[in-house]
PDB file of C-alpha atoms in Angstrom:
ATOM      1  CA  MET X 685       0.032   7.144   0.362  1.00 96.00           C
ATOM      2  CA  TYR X 686       1.178   4.315   2.657  1.00 97.00           C
ATOM      3  CA  LYS X 687       4.679   2.946   3.226  1.00 95.00           C
ATOM      4  CA  TYR X 688       5.338  -0.677   4.232  1.00 93.00           C
ATOM      5  CA  ILE X 689       7.013  -0.851   7.610  1.00 92.00           C
ATOM      6  CA  GLY X 690       7.072  -4.541   8.374  1.00 90.00           C
ATOM      7  CA  TYR X 691       4.962  -7.381   9.698  1.00 87.00           C
ATOM      8  CA  TYR X 692       3.769  -8.811  13.090  1.00 86.00           C
ATOM      9  CA  ASP X 693       4.989 -12.141  14.352  1.00 81.00           C
ATOM     10  CA  ASN X 694       3.380 -13.215  17.633  1.00 80.00           C
ATOM     11  CA  ASN X 695       2.153  -9.541  18.129  1.00 81.00           C
ATOM     12  CA  ILE X 696       5.754  -8.327  17.807  1.00 84.00           C
ATOM     13  CA  LEU X 697       6.508  -5.926  14.950  1.00 87.00           C
ATOM     14  CA  ILE X 698       9.391  -7.043  12.750  1.00 84.00           C
ATOM     15  CA  LYS X 699      10.632  -4.153  10.711  1.00 82.00           C
ATOM     16  CA  ASP X 700      11.329  -5.576   7.261  1.00 71.00           C
ATOM     17  CA  THR X 701      14.326  -4.218   5.365  1.00 63.00           C
ATOM     18  CA  LEU X 702      13.466  -6.160   2.122  1.00 60.00           C
ATOM     19  CA  ASP X 703      17.045  -7.258   1.620  1.00 62.00           C
ATOM     20  CA  ASN X 704      18.131  -3.537   1.108  1.00 60.00           C
ATOM     21  CA  ARG X 705      18.032  -0.995   3.850  1.00 69.00           C
ATOM     22  CA  ASN X 706      16.795   1.813   1.654  1.00 81.00           C
ATOM     23  CA  TRP X 707      14.193  -0.009  -0.463  1.00 87.00           C
ATOM     24  CA  LYS X 708      10.667   0.814   0.445  1.00 91.00           C
ATOM     25  CA  ILE X 709       7.236  -0.407  -0.894  1.00 91.00           C
ATOM     26  CA  TYR X 710       4.339   1.988  -1.214  1.00 94.00           C
ATOM     27  CA  HIS X 711       0.607   1.972  -1.916  1.00 94.00           C
ATOM     28  CA  LYS X 712      -1.144   5.056  -3.323  1.00 95.00           C
ATOM     29  CA  PHE X 713      -4.932   5.000  -3.026  1.00 95.00           C
ATOM     30  CA  CYS X 714      -6.765   7.157  -5.658  1.00 94.00           C
ATOM     31  CA  PRO X 715     -10.444   8.034  -6.202  1.00 93.00           C
ATOM     32  CA  LYS X 716     -12.781   5.604  -7.987  1.00 93.00           C
ATOM     33  CA  GLY X 717     -11.245   2.477  -6.387  1.00 95.00           C
ATOM     34  CA  ARG X 718      -7.917   2.734  -8.009  1.00 95.00           C
ATOM     35  CA  VAL X 719      -4.640   2.006  -6.238  1.00 94.00           C
ATOM     36  CA  TYR X 720      -1.134   1.420  -7.432  1.00 94.00           C
ATOM     37  CA  GLY X 721       2.003   0.101  -5.768  1.00 91.00           C
ATOM     38  CA  PHE X 722       5.698   0.661  -6.278  1.00 92.00           C
ATOM     39  CA  GLY X 723       8.921   0.160  -4.734  1.00 91.00           C
ATOM     40  CA  THR X 724      11.911   2.597  -4.557  1.00 92.00           C
ATOM     41  CA  ASP X 725      15.202   3.321  -2.644  1.00 90.00           C
ATOM     42  CA  LYS X 726      14.479   7.026  -2.749  1.00 92.00           C
ATOM     43  CA  LEU X 727      10.957   8.481  -2.811  1.00 94.00           C
ATOM     44  CA  GLU X 728      10.751  11.157  -5.550  1.00 95.00           C
ATOM     45  CA  GLU X 729       7.876  12.979  -7.330  1.00 96.00           C
ATOM     46  CA  LYS X 730       8.302  10.845 -10.417  1.00 95.00           C
ATOM     47  CA  ASN X 731       7.636   7.714  -8.424  1.00 94.00           C
ATOM     48  CA  LEU X 732       4.081   8.947  -7.948  1.00 95.00           C
ATOM     49  CA  ASN X 733       3.281   8.497 -11.670  1.00 96.00           C
ATOM     50  CA  PRO X 734       0.600   5.772 -11.635  1.00 94.00           C
ATOM     51  CA  ASN X 735       1.204   4.908 -15.267  1.00 89.00           C
ATOM     52  CA  LEU X 736       4.728   3.673 -14.249  1.00 89.00           C
ATOM     53  CA  ALA X 737       3.438   1.576 -11.351  1.00 89.00           C
ATOM     54  CA  SER X 738       1.498  -1.640 -10.879  1.00 81.00           C
ATOM     55  CA  PRO X 739      -2.273  -0.740 -11.204  1.00 86.00           C
ATOM     56  CA  SER X 740      -4.846  -2.363  -9.075  1.00 91.00           C
ATOM     57  CA  TYR X 741      -8.213  -1.845  -7.583  1.00 93.00           C
ATOM     58  CA  TYR X 742      -9.823  -1.536  -4.142  1.00 95.00           C
ATOM     59  CA  VAL X 743     -13.177  -1.324  -2.429  1.00 96.00           C
ATOM     60  CA  TYR X 744     -13.652   0.429   0.875  1.00 95.00           C
ATOM     61  CA  ASP X 745     -16.276  -0.805   3.348  1.00 94.00           C
ATOM     62  CA  LYS X 746     -17.087   2.093   5.558  1.00 91.00           C
ATOM     63  CA  LYS X 747     -18.977  -0.101   8.148  1.00 92.00           C
ATOM     64  CA  LYS X 748     -16.082  -2.357   8.753  1.00 90.00           C
ATOM     65  CA  ASN X 749     -13.510   0.294   8.119  1.00 90.00           C
ATOM     66  CA  GLU X 750     -11.809  -2.133   5.865  1.00 92.00           C
ATOM     67  CA  ILE X 751     -10.154  -1.987   2.444  1.00 94.00           C
ATOM     68  CA  LYS X 752     -10.264  -4.943  -0.045  1.00 94.00           C
ATOM     69  CA  TYR X 753      -7.277  -4.635  -2.323  1.00 89.00           C
ATOM     70  CA  GLU X 754      -7.278  -6.689  -5.491  1.00 87.00           C
ATOM     71  CA  VAL X 755      -3.738  -7.389  -6.871  1.00 80.00           C
ATOM     72  CA  PHE X 756      -2.366  -9.528  -9.678  1.00 76.00           C
ATOM     73  CA  THR X 757       0.573 -11.781  -8.676  1.00 74.00           C
ATOM     74  CA  ASN X 758       2.862 -13.719 -11.047  1.00 73.00           C
ATOM     75  CA  GLY X 759       3.001 -16.739  -8.621  1.00 68.00           C
ATOM     76  CA  ASN X 760       1.458 -19.994  -9.673  1.00 67.00           C
ATOM     77  CA  GLY X 761       1.102 -18.927 -13.296  1.00 72.00           C
ATOM     78  CA  GLY X 762      -0.529 -15.629 -12.427  1.00 75.00           C
ATOM     79  CA  GLN X 763      -3.565 -14.995 -10.303  1.00 80.00           C
ATOM     80  CA  PHE X 764      -5.628 -12.255  -8.677  1.00 80.00           C
ATOM     81  CA  VAL X 765      -5.405 -12.054  -4.963  1.00 81.00           C
ATOM     82  CA  ILE X 766      -7.667 -10.036  -2.659  1.00 85.00           C
ATOM     83  CA  LEU X 767      -5.935  -8.555   0.440  1.00 87.00           C
ATOM     84  CA  SER X 768      -7.711  -7.022   3.366  1.00 90.00           C
ATOM     85  CA  TYR X 769      -6.500  -4.015   5.278  1.00 92.00           C
ATOM     86  CA  LYS X 770      -7.938  -2.322   8.361  1.00 92.00           C
ATOM     87  CA  LEU X 771      -7.633   1.408   8.430  1.00 92.00           C
ATOM     88  CA  SER X 772      -6.798   2.905  11.880  1.00 93.00           C
ATOM     89  CA  LYS X 773      -9.311   5.319  13.348  1.00 89.00           C
ATOM     90  CA  ASN X 774      -7.333   8.418  12.456  1.00 92.00           C
ATOM     91  CA  GLY X 775      -6.140   6.950   9.041  1.00 91.00           C
ATOM     92  CA  ASP X 776      -2.466   7.007   9.786  1.00 96.00           C
ATOM     93  CA  SER X 777      -1.909   3.297   9.309  1.00 96.00           C
ATOM     94  CA  LEU X 778      -3.154   0.186   7.431  1.00 94.00           C
ATOM     95  CA  THR X 779      -2.869  -3.264   8.975  1.00 92.00           C
ATOM     96  CA  GLY X 780      -2.991  -6.139   6.453  1.00 90.00           C
ATOM     97  CA  SER X 781      -4.624  -9.337   7.426  1.00 77.00           C
ATOM     98  CA  VAL X 782      -4.249 -12.950   6.255  1.00 66.00           C
ATOM     99  CA  LYS X 783      -6.988 -15.392   7.344  1.00 64.00           C
ATOM    100  CA  GLU X 784      -8.160 -12.916  10.066  1.00 62.00           C
ATOM    101  CA  LYS X 785      -4.605 -12.634  11.515  1.00 63.00           C
ATOM    102  CA  TYR X 786      -3.133  -9.236  11.229  1.00 62.00           C
ATOM    103  CA  LYS X 787       0.309  -9.342   9.551  1.00 84.00           C
ATOM    104  CA  SER X 788       1.594  -6.427   7.501  1.00 91.00           C
ATOM    105  CA  LEU X 789       1.873  -2.818   8.666  1.00 94.00           C
ATOM    106  CA  TYR X 790       1.792   0.257   6.424  1.00 96.00           C
ATOM    107  CA  ILE X 791       2.143   3.828   7.815  1.00 96.00           C
ATOM    108  CA  LYS X 792       0.873   7.019   6.158  1.00 97.00           C
ATOM    109  CA  GLU X 793       3.439   8.938   4.245  1.00 95.00           C
ATOM    110  CA  ILE X 794       3.026  12.606   3.718  1.00 95.00           C
ATOM    111  CA  ILE X 795       3.687  13.840   0.178  1.00 94.00           C
ATOM    112  CA  PRO X 796       4.943  17.312  -0.232  1.00 96.00           C
ATOM    113  CA  ASN X 797       2.328  19.730  -1.487  1.00 95.00           C
ATOM    114  CA  SER X 798       4.739  20.979  -4.172  1.00 97.00           C
ATOM    115  CA  TRP X 799       4.704  17.600  -5.893  1.00 96.00           C
ATOM    116  CA  LYS X 800       2.602  17.027  -9.041  1.00 95.00           C
ATOM    117  CA  ASN X 801      -0.750  15.372  -8.245  1.00 92.00           C
ATOM    118  CA  TYR X 802      -0.816  12.673 -10.924  1.00 93.00           C
ATOM    119  CA  LYS X 803      -4.087  10.973 -11.868  1.00 89.00           C
ATOM    120  CA  PRO X 804      -4.297   7.291 -13.054  1.00 91.00           C
ATOM    121  CA  ASN X 805      -5.521   6.945 -16.634  1.00 87.00           C
ATOM    122  CA  TRP X 806      -6.962   3.350 -16.266  1.00 83.00           C
TER     123      TRP X 806
END
């Protein structure tokens, strides 16, 4: 699972508080190209239920070490957008790009082993 940290502006990381100091956005990648996103002010086991989150899909390109993430937005009457993320060599971060410029940063978040391992049903 990856937690949104902020974005780069002129190669300087700007930590984004999302208008609420405790609110965080997460992406959880699952097998078979499924991914879901959610936001919360306190990460709890129940947040990991994919059936209560926004379902999406991804494709991983091993040669480029790149994830293409398809997400539906409500803007402009609703549309699908494909986001690109580069995975770090050790897998501890994702860097999102827009038009080949790296912008958003997500850091890997460790989930406690005792938490339920939910599986998407879509």
